[in-house]
Amino acid sequence: MIGISDKGMTNLLSAETLEGMAGEKVTLHGVIQRIRCLGWGAFIVLRRHDGLLQCVMGNDGNEEILDNLDVEQSVEVTGTVKEAGIKDNSIHPASVEIHVDSIDIISAPAVQPPVDTTKKVLDLHIDTNLDLRPLSLRHPGERARLKIAESFALGFRESLSNMGFTEIRTPKICSAGAEGGANIFKVDYFGRPAFLAQSPQFYKQMGVGIFERVFEVGPVFRAEPHQTSRHINEYTSLDFEMGFIDGFEDVMALEVAVLRHCLYRVRKNTSYELEMLGAKMPEIGEQIPSITLEEAHRITSEISGKNCMREPDLEPEEEKILCRYSKEEWGSEFLFVTHFPTEKRPFYTMDDPANPGTTLSFDLLFRGLEVTTGGQRIHEYEMQVEKMKKFGLDPDDFESYLQAHKYGLPPHGGLAIGLERMTARILDVDNIRLTTMFPRDAKRLTP
RNA sequence: GGUCCGGUAGUUCAAUCGGCUAGAGCACCGGCCUGUCACGCCGGAAGUUGCGAGUUCGAGUCUCGUCCGGACCGCCA
């Protein structure tokens, strides 16, 4: 037997730690991101867990080792931390650098990278980028997007956790789709048909009966064969569901609070990445404006000159017009749109008793794109059974789900935020695939 | 599924009305450079123009077929 102790674990020497260590000798690891050779020596930039670190090495007596160094080698460096004023905003820490005593190659790539990841801008065709994802994501700007998405999701978890929500993990292999639609992936489950989850909706509602307030960060699957820059077939859904609401406005109010914290967390945790990418973070003022779908159509009809009044939903062009309008008129880059028609919303959506034909539901638009859908759900058993029948669904097919209603549920509602879409709009990235680590679309199953 | 656009060096892009040896940046290789920061300077190598057929004296360019991709639409909690 040997004992494994957590004492004496490797100190990762974060960028912040290194900034306070001028004059000290350190040994650390990294991967060579780029090398700039000058007559007297070289600048060796290491890619580390939390940024890029500049190392400096003179030629004298080092000709052979410098000659052997190459990008993407894993190295161990020993040297002295020195003050530096580095202008390149992809370097972090920027206030110090390492004056190298020795550098050892621990591991080297088998072949030269097919694309240039050493430059500030990774200038790749999207298809090349996605084919080479294990490599292209090593580029500081590419991986920064994933860090920002991570921080946003972390903010989501933190804020809900602090407000008494329980984080749940629900099955992704299900016996029926949450929407009953055709856009669902079928899988073989020991000879029985099963489906990949389109949404944790059913389980969130059951969760309300158990914990009152629940949330989940997880994958959802959509089998729609659409080919657009804002759709992928597997994405990360930030979901919550809460009991004892007075109306769907409570859900929207909570989203305002959650978003505020998510944006705070992104600013706080990824300021280096935001600056490197030149991101313009949105601000949330006192409130986020909210309009009904009818008002929305009136506005877009006036602006575009096209009559949109009879559209049951918002078209992509309308979403863009509305966001521009919201920013100019109300100073908000976020905009709620409420009261979507009954037939455009799933069967579990609560109808608005005051406005027949519409539902107590909302979308949140942000910078021209729908990033959230939510609303109040039906909590009474009989009402839910009736609406299923109206939708042409057989309640018997949803027996296990309906246990939640049958045994009593408080009035409740919730929402889902698309993480990759949110990240793409924060960073002004055109294609959602570029804010996804390994995107899945109709034509892409690898890497 | 529909409409439009594209496929040229490892990569990102040029190539005028169909006309000279298909060019350039970056990467790569060689040389130079005492603080770079998308370093700089000099030189070099690198191509079955997605694939197949056709028209033509001549095709990256025009036509047909085929494969692959992109944008938008349909669709979309």
Short mmCIF file of C-alpha atoms (C1' of nucleotides) in Angstrom, two decimals:
data_model
loop_
_atom_site.label_atom_id
_atom_site.label_comp_id
_atom_site.label_asym_id
_atom_site.label_seq_id
_atom_site.Cartn_x
_atom_site.Cartn_y
_atom_site.Cartn_z
CA MET A 1 0.00 0.00 0.00
CA ILE A 2 1.11 3.52 -0.67
CA GLY A 3 -0.59 6.52 0.80
CA ILE A 4 -1.74 9.35 -1.43
CA SER A 5 -1.66 12.68 0.32
CA ASP A 6 -2.95 16.00 -0.85
CA LYS A 7 0.03 17.72 0.74
CA GLY A 8 2.71 19.06 -1.60
CA MET A 9 0.47 19.15 -4.65
CA THR A 10 1.89 20.98 -7.64
CA ASN A 11 1.42 24.70 -7.33
CA LEU A 12 -0.09 25.83 -10.61
CA LEU A 13 1.30 29.36 -10.15
CA SER A 14 -1.64 31.30 -11.52
CA ALA A 15 -1.14 34.48 -13.50
CA GLU A 16 -2.17 36.53 -10.46
CA THR A 17 0.30 34.70 -8.22
CA LEU A 18 3.14 35.22 -10.67
CA GLU A 19 2.44 38.95 -10.77
CA GLY A 20 3.44 39.19 -7.11
CA MET A 21 6.57 37.13 -7.46
CA ALA A 22 9.05 39.48 -9.14
CA GLY A 23 12.59 38.45 -8.25
CA GLU A 24 11.68 34.89 -7.28
CA LYS A 25 12.86 31.72 -8.96
CA VAL A 26 10.12 29.45 -10.33
CA THR A 27 9.68 26.18 -12.18
CA LEU A 28 6.52 25.80 -14.21
CA HIS A 29 4.95 24.01 -17.14
CA GLY A 30 3.37 25.15 -20.33
CA VAL A 31 2.97 24.54 -24.03
CA ILE A 32 4.83 26.70 -26.52
CA GLN A 33 2.29 28.97 -28.17
CA ARG A 34 4.80 30.92 -30.26
CA ILE A 35 8.48 31.75 -30.46
CA ARG A 36 9.89 35.04 -31.67
CA CYS A 37 13.58 34.79 -32.46
CA LEU A 38 15.71 37.92 -32.50
CA GLY A 39 19.44 38.24 -32.96
CA TRP A 40 20.26 38.08 -29.25
CA GLY A 41 17.80 35.40 -28.20
CA ALA A 42 14.14 34.64 -28.21
CA PHE A 43 10.75 35.36 -26.66
CA ILE A 44 8.99 32.11 -25.89
CA VAL A 45 5.29 32.47 -25.16
CA LEU A 46 3.84 29.63 -23.10
CA ARG A 47 0.19 28.68 -23.15
CA ARG A 48 -0.91 27.85 -19.63
CA HIS A 49 -4.18 26.98 -17.91
CA ASP A 50 -5.13 30.61 -17.36
CA GLY A 51 -3.33 32.64 -19.99
CA LEU A 52 -0.14 33.17 -21.94
CA LEU A 53 3.19 33.69 -20.19
CA GLN A 54 6.15 35.37 -21.85
CA CYS A 55 9.57 33.83 -21.30
CA VAL A 56 12.87 35.36 -22.42
CA MET A 57 15.98 33.42 -23.27
CA GLY A 58 19.36 34.67 -24.50
CA ASN A 59 21.33 32.98 -27.26
CA ASP A 60 24.56 32.53 -25.33
CA GLY A 61 25.22 28.83 -24.86
CA ASN A 62 21.58 28.08 -25.67
CA GLU A 63 21.86 27.82 -29.45
CA GLU A 64 21.11 24.12 -29.51
CA ILE A 65 18.10 24.15 -27.19
CA LEU A 66 16.62 27.19 -28.91
CA ASP A 67 17.08 25.44 -32.22
CA ASN A 68 15.07 22.46 -30.98
CA LEU A 69 12.17 24.43 -29.56
CA ASP A 70 8.97 24.47 -31.58
CA VAL A 71 5.33 25.40 -31.17
CA GLU A 72 3.02 22.95 -29.34
CA GLN A 73 5.87 21.35 -27.40
CA SER A 74 5.14 20.77 -23.72
CA VAL A 75 8.01 22.19 -21.72
CA GLU A 76 9.23 22.71 -18.18
CA VAL A 77 10.82 26.08 -17.59
CA THR A 78 12.97 27.22 -14.69
CA GLY A 79 13.81 30.88 -14.39
CA THR A 80 13.38 34.14 -12.55
CA VAL A 81 10.24 36.25 -12.50
CA LYS A 82 11.01 39.80 -13.71
CA GLU A 83 8.91 42.90 -14.12
CA ALA A 84 7.80 43.55 -17.70
CA GLY A 85 5.50 45.86 -19.57
CA ILE A 86 3.89 43.69 -22.21
CA LYS A 87 1.61 45.42 -24.70
CA ASP A 88 0.08 42.35 -26.30
CA ASN A 89 -3.33 41.93 -24.64
CA SER A 90 -3.37 38.21 -25.28
CA ILE A 91 -0.50 37.87 -22.77
CA HIS A 92 -1.62 37.23 -19.20
CA PRO A 93 0.08 38.03 -16.86
CA ALA A 94 1.30 41.13 -18.67
CA SER A 95 3.27 42.71 -15.82
CA VAL A 96 5.88 39.96 -15.46
CA GLU A 97 7.88 37.57 -17.59
CA ILE A 98 10.24 34.67 -16.93
CA HIS A 99 13.96 35.02 -17.60
CA VAL A 100 14.82 31.45 -18.43
CA ASP A 101 17.67 29.50 -16.85
CA SER A 102 16.71 26.18 -18.37
CA ILE A 103 13.96 24.76 -20.51
CA ASP A 104 13.24 21.06 -21.02
CA ILE A 105 11.05 19.56 -23.69
CA ILE A 106 8.68 17.09 -22.02
CA SER A 107 6.63 16.18 -25.06
CA ALA A 108 6.61 17.17 -28.72
CA PRO A 109 3.99 16.95 -31.47
CA ALA A 110 4.37 14.22 -34.08
CA VAL A 111 3.71 16.55 -36.98
CA GLN A 112 3.61 20.24 -37.65
CA PRO A 113 0.19 21.85 -37.10
CA PRO A 114 -1.68 22.29 -40.41
CA VAL A 115 -2.86 25.76 -39.44
CA ASP A 116 -1.18 28.73 -37.83
CA THR A 117 -2.33 29.12 -34.24
CA THR A 118 0.48 31.51 -33.36
CA LYS A 119 -1.08 34.68 -34.73
CA LYS A 120 -3.39 37.04 -32.89
CA VAL A 121 -6.28 36.30 -35.21
CA LEU A 122 -6.98 32.70 -36.17
CA ASP A 123 -7.89 33.27 -39.79
CA LEU A 124 -9.70 30.06 -40.70
CA HIS A 125 -12.67 29.08 -42.77
CA ILE A 126 -15.34 27.86 -40.33
CA ASP A 127 -15.25 24.36 -41.75
CA THR A 128 -11.47 24.10 -41.34
CA ASN A 129 -11.80 25.49 -37.85
CA LEU A 130 -14.41 22.91 -36.87
CA ASP A 131 -12.63 19.98 -38.52
CA LEU A 132 -9.49 20.87 -36.55
CA ARG A 133 -11.27 21.70 -33.29
CA PRO A 134 -8.76 19.89 -31.00
CA LEU A 135 -6.09 22.14 -32.46
CA SER A 136 -7.95 25.33 -33.37
CA LEU A 137 -9.38 25.65 -29.85
CA ARG A 138 -5.84 25.94 -28.53
CA HIS A 139 -5.71 29.40 -30.04
CA PRO A 140 -6.10 31.90 -27.17
CA GLY A 141 -9.00 33.73 -28.80
CA GLU A 142 -10.90 30.54 -29.57
CA ARG A 143 -10.58 29.07 -26.11
CA ALA A 144 -11.43 32.43 -24.54
CA ARG A 145 -14.97 32.06 -25.90
CA LEU A 146 -15.37 28.79 -24.04
CA LYS A 147 -14.10 30.39 -20.84
CA ILE A 148 -16.69 33.11 -21.14
CA ALA A 149 -19.46 30.55 -21.67
CA GLU A 150 -18.18 28.70 -18.63
CA SER A 151 -18.31 31.83 -16.49
CA PHE A 152 -21.84 32.59 -17.64
CA ALA A 153 -23.00 29.10 -16.68
CA LEU A 154 -21.16 29.39 -13.38
CA GLY A 155 -23.01 32.63 -12.68
CA PHE A 156 -26.29 30.88 -13.46
CA ARG A 157 -25.49 28.12 -10.96
CA GLU A 158 -24.28 30.50 -8.28
CA SER A 159 -27.23 32.85 -8.39
CA LEU A 160 -29.89 30.12 -8.32
CA SER A 161 -28.05 28.12 -5.72
CA ASN A 162 -27.94 31.23 -3.53
CA MET A 163 -31.69 31.63 -3.95
CA GLY A 164 -32.51 28.19 -2.65
CA PHE A 165 -32.71 26.31 -5.94
CA THR A 166 -31.58 22.70 -6.05
CA GLU A 167 -29.41 21.64 -8.96
CA ILE A 168 -30.82 18.49 -10.55
CA ARG A 169 -29.62 16.07 -13.23
CA THR A 170 -32.35 14.61 -15.37
CA PRO A 171 -32.31 11.76 -17.90
CA LYS A 172 -31.32 12.49 -21.45
CA ILE A 173 -32.73 9.18 -22.67
CA CYS A 174 -36.50 9.41 -22.46
CA SER A 175 -39.61 7.48 -23.46
CA ALA A 176 -41.32 10.51 -25.04
CA GLY A 177 -40.45 13.98 -26.20
CA ALA A 178 -41.43 16.99 -24.14
CA GLU A 179 -43.08 18.57 -27.14
CA GLY A 180 -44.57 15.57 -28.82
CA GLY A 181 -43.21 16.87 -32.11
CA ALA A 182 -41.29 15.13 -34.84
CA ASN A 183 -38.03 16.93 -34.12
CA ILE A 184 -36.69 14.34 -31.79
CA PHE A 185 -33.82 11.86 -32.08
CA LYS A 186 -34.84 8.25 -31.85
CA VAL A 187 -32.48 5.76 -30.26
CA ASP A 188 -32.58 2.04 -29.75
CA TYR A 189 -32.94 1.26 -26.04
CA PHE A 190 -32.43 -2.49 -25.61
CA GLY A 191 -34.80 -3.10 -28.45
CA ARG A 192 -37.35 -0.51 -27.32
CA PRO A 193 -37.74 2.89 -28.94
CA ALA A 194 -36.45 5.78 -26.87
CA PHE A 195 -35.66 9.43 -27.50
CA LEU A 196 -32.99 11.97 -26.70
CA ALA A 197 -34.29 14.71 -24.43
CA GLN A 198 -35.40 17.89 -26.22
CA SER A 199 -35.71 19.59 -22.86
CA PRO A 200 -35.68 18.74 -19.16
CA GLN A 201 -39.17 20.26 -18.98
CA PHE A 202 -41.07 17.28 -17.54
CA TYR A 203 -38.42 16.55 -14.95
CA LYS A 204 -38.12 20.19 -13.92
CA GLN A 205 -41.85 20.26 -13.21
CA MET A 206 -41.65 17.03 -11.25
CA GLY A 207 -38.73 18.63 -9.46
CA VAL A 208 -40.93 21.55 -8.39
CA GLY A 209 -43.10 19.03 -6.55
CA ILE A 210 -39.99 17.70 -4.83
CA PHE A 211 -37.74 20.71 -4.14
CA GLU A 212 -40.01 23.66 -5.04
CA ARG A 213 -37.13 25.34 -6.88
CA VAL A 214 -34.83 23.46 -9.28
CA PHE A 215 -32.38 24.16 -12.03
CA GLU A 216 -30.24 22.23 -14.46
CA VAL A 217 -27.35 22.96 -16.78
CA GLY A 218 -27.25 20.25 -19.38
CA PRO A 219 -27.42 19.18 -23.01
CA VAL A 220 -30.60 19.09 -25.05
CA PHE A 221 -31.08 17.51 -28.46
CA ARG A 222 -33.06 18.78 -31.42
CA ALA A 223 -33.44 16.74 -34.58
CA GLU A 224 -34.40 19.67 -36.79
CA PRO A 225 -32.41 19.55 -40.02
CA HIS A 226 -32.09 23.32 -40.14
CA GLN A 227 -28.99 24.89 -41.57
CA THR A 228 -28.57 28.31 -40.00
CA SER A 229 -25.89 30.13 -38.05
CA ARG A 230 -28.08 30.11 -34.94
CA HIS A 231 -29.01 26.43 -34.71
CA ILE A 232 -27.15 23.34 -33.59
CA ASN A 233 -28.58 19.93 -32.84
CA GLU A 234 -27.09 19.58 -29.40
CA TYR A 235 -26.76 22.59 -27.15
CA THR A 236 -26.48 23.57 -23.52
CA SER A 237 -29.70 24.59 -21.89
CA LEU A 238 -29.69 26.68 -18.71
CA ASP A 239 -33.01 25.70 -17.17
CA PHE A 240 -34.84 26.62 -14.02
CA GLU A 241 -38.32 26.03 -12.68
CA MET A 242 -39.86 27.54 -9.53
CA GLY A 243 -42.99 26.97 -7.49
CA PHE A 244 -45.36 29.42 -5.80
CA ILE A 245 -45.28 32.12 -8.43
CA ASP A 246 -48.02 34.73 -8.61
CA GLY A 247 -47.65 34.99 -12.35
CA PHE A 248 -45.19 34.51 -15.17
CA GLU A 249 -43.84 37.98 -14.40
CA ASP A 250 -42.15 36.37 -11.37
CA VAL A 251 -40.19 34.14 -13.72
CA MET A 252 -39.14 37.14 -15.80
CA ALA A 253 -38.18 39.06 -12.68
CA LEU A 254 -36.01 36.19 -11.55
CA GLU A 255 -34.37 36.05 -14.96
CA VAL A 256 -33.42 39.71 -14.61
CA ALA A 257 -31.73 38.93 -11.30
CA VAL A 258 -30.02 35.82 -12.67
CA LEU A 259 -28.79 37.60 -15.80
CA ARG A 260 -27.41 40.42 -13.70
CA HIS A 261 -25.33 37.94 -11.74
CA CYS A 262 -24.25 35.99 -14.83
CA LEU A 263 -22.96 39.17 -16.45
CA TYR A 264 -21.22 40.14 -13.21
CA ARG A 265 -19.56 36.72 -13.04
CA VAL A 266 -18.42 36.94 -16.67
CA ARG A 267 -16.95 40.42 -16.13
CA LYS A 268 -15.25 39.34 -12.92
CA ASN A 269 -13.87 35.95 -13.97
CA THR A 270 -13.01 36.57 -17.60
CA SER A 271 -11.93 40.19 -17.86
CA TYR A 272 -8.73 39.07 -19.59
CA GLU A 273 -10.66 37.06 -22.17
CA LEU A 274 -13.20 39.86 -22.72
CA GLU A 275 -10.47 42.39 -23.35
CA MET A 276 -8.59 40.07 -25.68
CA LEU A 277 -11.74 39.56 -27.73
CA GLY A 278 -12.75 43.21 -27.57
CA ALA A 279 -16.19 42.25 -26.23
CA LYS A 280 -18.74 44.90 -25.38
CA MET A 281 -20.59 43.63 -22.33
CA PRO A 282 -24.28 44.48 -22.14
CA GLU A 283 -25.66 46.45 -19.21
CA ILE A 284 -28.93 45.78 -17.45
CA GLY A 285 -30.46 48.97 -16.05
CA GLU A 286 -33.22 49.20 -13.47
CA GLN A 287 -35.39 46.91 -15.54
CA ILE A 288 -35.73 45.05 -18.83
CA PRO A 289 -38.59 46.32 -21.02
CA SER A 290 -41.39 43.93 -21.84
CA ILE A 291 -43.94 44.11 -24.64
CA THR A 292 -46.64 41.76 -25.85
CA LEU A 293 -46.32 39.93 -29.15
CA GLU A 294 -49.10 42.15 -30.48
CA GLU A 295 -47.16 45.31 -29.55
CA ALA A 296 -44.06 43.74 -31.06
CA HIS A 297 -45.82 43.14 -34.36
CA ARG A 298 -47.19 46.68 -34.35
CA ILE A 299 -43.68 48.08 -33.88
CA THR A 300 -42.09 45.92 -36.57
CA SER A 301 -44.93 46.62 -38.98
CA GLU A 302 -44.45 50.37 -38.53
CA ILE A 303 -40.69 50.21 -38.95
CA SER A 304 -40.46 47.72 -41.80
CA GLY A 305 -43.64 48.81 -43.61
CA LYS A 306 -44.60 45.15 -43.85
CA ASN A 307 -47.72 43.95 -42.12
CA CYS A 308 -46.56 41.47 -39.48
CA MET A 309 -49.72 41.62 -37.37
CA ARG A 310 -50.99 38.18 -38.32
CA GLU A 311 -47.69 36.33 -37.76
CA PRO A 312 -48.05 33.80 -34.94
CA ASP A 313 -44.38 34.13 -34.02
CA LEU A 314 -41.43 36.48 -34.40
CA GLU A 315 -39.38 36.16 -37.54
CA PRO A 316 -35.59 36.53 -37.33
CA GLU A 317 -35.80 39.91 -39.07
CA GLU A 318 -38.39 41.12 -36.56
CA GLU A 319 -36.15 40.07 -33.67
CA LYS A 320 -33.42 42.29 -35.07
CA ILE A 321 -35.75 45.24 -35.60
CA LEU A 322 -37.18 44.92 -32.09
CA CYS A 323 -33.76 44.82 -30.46
CA ARG A 324 -32.66 47.95 -32.32
CA TYR A 325 -35.89 49.64 -31.29
CA SER A 326 -35.51 48.58 -27.66
CA LYS A 327 -31.99 49.94 -27.50
CA GLU A 328 -32.93 53.30 -29.00
CA GLU A 329 -36.24 53.71 -27.23
CA TRP A 330 -35.59 52.15 -23.82
CA GLY A 331 -31.79 51.89 -23.70
CA SER A 332 -31.93 48.12 -23.26
CA GLU A 333 -30.22 45.48 -25.33
CA PHE A 334 -32.54 42.94 -23.70
CA LEU A 335 -36.24 42.82 -24.50
CA PHE A 336 -39.02 40.57 -23.23
CA VAL A 337 -41.83 39.65 -25.62
CA THR A 338 -44.87 38.05 -24.00
CA HIS A 339 -48.22 36.39 -24.76
CA PHE A 340 -47.42 34.07 -27.63
CA PRO A 341 -50.43 32.33 -29.15
CA THR A 342 -51.59 29.06 -27.64
CA GLU A 343 -50.90 27.03 -30.77
CA LYS A 344 -47.27 28.19 -30.91
CA ARG A 345 -46.49 27.11 -27.37
CA PRO A 346 -46.25 23.59 -25.92
CA PHE A 347 -49.19 21.89 -24.22
CA TYR A 348 -47.89 22.51 -20.70
CA THR A 349 -48.06 26.30 -21.15
CA MET A 350 -50.69 28.16 -19.11
CA ASP A 351 -53.24 30.03 -21.21
CA ASP A 352 -53.95 33.62 -20.31
CA PRO A 353 -57.52 33.78 -18.94
CA ALA A 354 -57.61 37.51 -19.67
CA ASN A 355 -56.57 37.14 -23.31
CA PRO A 356 -58.04 33.99 -24.83
CA GLY A 357 -55.84 32.44 -27.48
CA THR A 358 -52.64 33.69 -25.88
CA THR A 359 -50.40 32.18 -23.25
CA LEU A 360 -48.57 33.35 -20.14
CA SER A 361 -45.28 32.88 -21.88
CA PHE A 362 -42.34 34.98 -22.95
CA ASP A 363 -39.18 35.09 -25.00
CA LEU A 364 -36.15 37.16 -24.15
CA LEU A 365 -34.46 38.81 -27.12
CA PHE A 366 -30.87 39.97 -26.91
CA ARG A 367 -28.96 41.75 -29.67
CA GLY A 368 -31.30 40.48 -32.36
CA LEU A 369 -31.67 36.89 -31.22
CA GLU A 370 -34.02 34.84 -29.08
CA VAL A 371 -31.97 33.61 -26.13
CA THR A 372 -34.65 32.52 -23.67
CA THR A 373 -38.09 30.97 -23.70
CA GLY A 374 -40.17 30.65 -20.55
CA GLY A 375 -43.54 31.02 -18.95
CA GLN A 376 -46.06 29.83 -16.45
CA ARG A 377 -47.02 26.14 -16.64
CA ILE A 378 -50.28 24.38 -16.01
CA HIS A 379 -50.30 22.98 -12.47
CA GLU A 380 -53.83 21.54 -12.23
CA TYR A 381 -54.29 17.95 -13.35
CA GLU A 382 -57.66 18.34 -15.05
CA MET A 383 -56.64 21.46 -16.90
CA GLN A 384 -53.49 19.74 -18.18
CA VAL A 385 -55.36 16.65 -19.33
CA GLU A 386 -57.89 18.84 -21.15
CA LYS A 387 -55.21 20.82 -22.96
CA MET A 388 -53.38 17.67 -24.00
CA LYS A 389 -56.59 16.44 -25.59
CA LYS A 390 -57.05 19.76 -27.36
CA PHE A 391 -53.54 19.33 -28.74
CA GLY A 392 -54.48 15.88 -30.03
CA LEU A 393 -52.31 14.11 -27.47
CA ASP A 394 -53.29 11.06 -25.47
CA PRO A 395 -52.86 11.73 -21.71
CA ASP A 396 -52.17 8.03 -21.22
CA ASP A 397 -48.91 8.49 -23.12
CA PHE A 398 -47.83 10.99 -20.46
CA GLU A 399 -48.90 9.02 -17.41
CA SER A 400 -45.58 9.18 -15.60
CA TYR A 401 -45.26 12.92 -16.21
CA LEU A 402 -48.82 13.58 -15.08
CA GLN A 403 -48.08 12.05 -11.68
CA ALA A 404 -46.66 15.46 -10.86
CA HIS A 405 -50.00 17.13 -11.47
CA LYS A 406 -52.13 14.30 -10.14
CA TYR A 407 -50.51 14.42 -6.73
CA GLY A 408 -50.55 18.21 -6.58
CA LEU A 409 -48.27 20.99 -7.76
CA PRO A 410 -48.03 24.64 -6.72
CA PRO A 411 -48.44 27.31 -9.41
CA HIS A 412 -45.08 27.33 -11.12
CA GLY A 413 -43.07 28.46 -14.10
CA GLY A 414 -39.60 28.51 -15.47
CA LEU A 415 -37.40 29.15 -18.45
CA ALA A 416 -34.49 27.97 -20.55
CA ILE A 417 -31.53 30.01 -21.75
CA GLY A 418 -29.47 28.82 -24.70
CA LEU A 419 -25.90 29.11 -23.50
CA GLU A 420 -24.18 29.07 -26.90
CA ARG A 421 -26.55 31.67 -28.31
CA MET A 422 -26.07 33.91 -25.30
CA THR A 423 -22.29 33.61 -25.58
CA ALA A 424 -22.37 34.31 -29.30
CA ARG A 425 -24.40 37.51 -28.79
CA ILE A 426 -22.18 38.70 -25.92
CA LEU A 427 -19.12 38.22 -28.11
CA ASP A 428 -20.72 39.29 -31.39
CA VAL A 429 -19.81 35.98 -32.99
CA ASP A 430 -21.87 35.34 -36.12
CA ASN A 431 -22.09 31.58 -35.96
CA ILE A 432 -23.19 29.74 -32.83
CA ARG A 433 -20.89 26.86 -33.75
CA LEU A 434 -17.94 29.05 -32.82
CA THR A 435 -19.15 29.33 -29.23
CA THR A 436 -19.55 25.55 -29.04
CA MET A 437 -16.62 23.31 -28.20
CA PHE A 438 -17.60 20.46 -30.52
CA PRO A 439 -20.74 21.50 -32.39
CA ARG A 440 -23.23 18.98 -33.72
CA ASP A 441 -25.22 19.95 -36.78
CA ALA A 442 -27.00 18.09 -39.53
CA LYS A 443 -23.71 17.57 -41.36
CA ARG A 444 -21.24 17.31 -38.53
CA LEU A 445 -20.75 14.39 -36.16
CA THR A 446 -16.98 14.75 -35.63
CA PRO A 447 -14.78 15.69 -33.93
"C1'" G B 1 -36.79 20.32 -48.57
"C1'" G B 2 -36.20 25.47 -51.34
"C1'" U B 3 -33.22 29.84 -53.10
"C1'" C B 4 -28.52 31.98 -53.67
"C1'" C B 5 -23.12 31.67 -53.22
"C1'" G B 6 -18.61 29.04 -53.07
"C1'" G B 7 -14.53 24.86 -53.65
"C1'" U B 8 -7.36 27.53 -56.47
"C1'" A B 9 -0.33 25.96 -52.29
"C1'" G B 10 -0.48 23.54 -45.33
"C1'" U B 11 -3.81 27.93 -44.57
"C1'" U B 12 -6.47 32.68 -45.90
"C1'" C B 13 -7.35 34.80 -50.43
"C1'" A B 14 -6.18 36.95 -55.86
"C1'" A B 15 -6.15 35.78 -61.07
"C1'" U B 16 -10.04 41.72 -65.72
"C1'" C B 17 -13.70 39.57 -71.92
"C1'" G B 18 -11.61 32.36 -72.20
"C1'" G B 19 -5.04 33.99 -73.44
"C1'" C B 20 2.09 34.73 -71.36
"C1'" U B 21 5.47 30.17 -66.63
"C1'" A B 22 -1.84 30.32 -61.86
"C1'" G B 23 0.04 35.06 -57.92
"C1'" A B 24 0.13 37.26 -52.74
"C1'" G B 25 -0.08 37.25 -47.06
"C1'" C B 26 0.69 33.87 -43.07
"C1'" A B 27 2.77 29.07 -41.85
"C1'" C B 28 7.22 26.11 -43.42
"C1'" C B 29 12.93 25.77 -44.79
"C1'" G B 30 17.86 28.70 -45.00
"C1'" G B 31 20.43 33.34 -43.61
"C1'" C B 32 20.60 38.14 -40.80
"C1'" C B 33 18.80 41.15 -36.56
"C1'" U B 34 20.46 43.19 -28.48
"C1'" G B 35 13.38 43.85 -26.03
"C1'" U B 36 9.92 41.67 -29.50
"C1'" C B 37 4.75 41.96 -28.62
"C1'" A B 38 0.21 40.08 -35.54
"C1'" C B 39 8.61 41.82 -34.63
"C1'" G B 40 11.57 43.25 -38.95
"C1'" C B 41 14.95 42.34 -43.40
"C1'" C B 42 16.99 38.94 -47.49
"C1'" G B 43 16.38 34.31 -50.00
"C1'" G B 44 13.89 29.36 -50.90
"C1'" A B 45 10.50 25.49 -51.40
"C1'" A B 46 5.44 24.67 -51.84
"C1'" G B 47 -0.34 23.55 -57.01
"C1'" U B 48 -3.85 16.91 -60.26
"C1'" U B 49 -7.39 24.89 -59.58
"C1'" G B 50 -12.88 19.18 -55.41
"C1'" C B 51 -13.88 15.03 -59.06
"C1'" G B 52 -15.56 13.45 -64.18
"C1'" A B 53 -16.92 14.68 -69.06
"C1'" G B 54 -17.79 18.40 -72.98
"C1'" U B 55 -17.05 23.09 -76.10
"C1'" U B 56 -12.47 25.58 -77.89
"C1'" C B 57 -6.34 26.76 -81.24
"C1'" G B 58 -6.40 27.53 -75.86
"C1'" A B 59 -10.48 26.34 -69.70
"C1'" G B 60 -9.13 28.09 -62.73
"C1'" U B 61 -12.60 31.00 -65.92
"C1'" C B 62 -17.90 28.61 -70.35
"C1'" U B 63 -21.55 24.02 -70.40
"C1'" C B 64 -23.33 19.35 -68.23
"C1'" G B 65 -22.93 15.79 -64.36
"C1'" U B 66 -21.23 14.63 -59.52
"C1'" C B 67 -19.25 15.32 -54.50
"C1'" C B 68 -18.39 18.73 -50.49
"C1'" G B 69 -19.24 23.31 -47.93
"C1'" G B 70 -21.45 28.24 -46.60
"C1'" A B 71 -25.56 32.04 -46.09
"C1'" C B 72 -30.69 32.75 -45.93
"C1'" C B 73 -35.59 30.57 -45.83
"C1'" G B 74 -38.95 26.67 -44.33
"C1'" C B 75 -38.72 24.74 -39.32
"C1'" C B 76 -37.35 25.81 -34.34
"C1'" A B 77 -39.40 25.46 -25.69
#
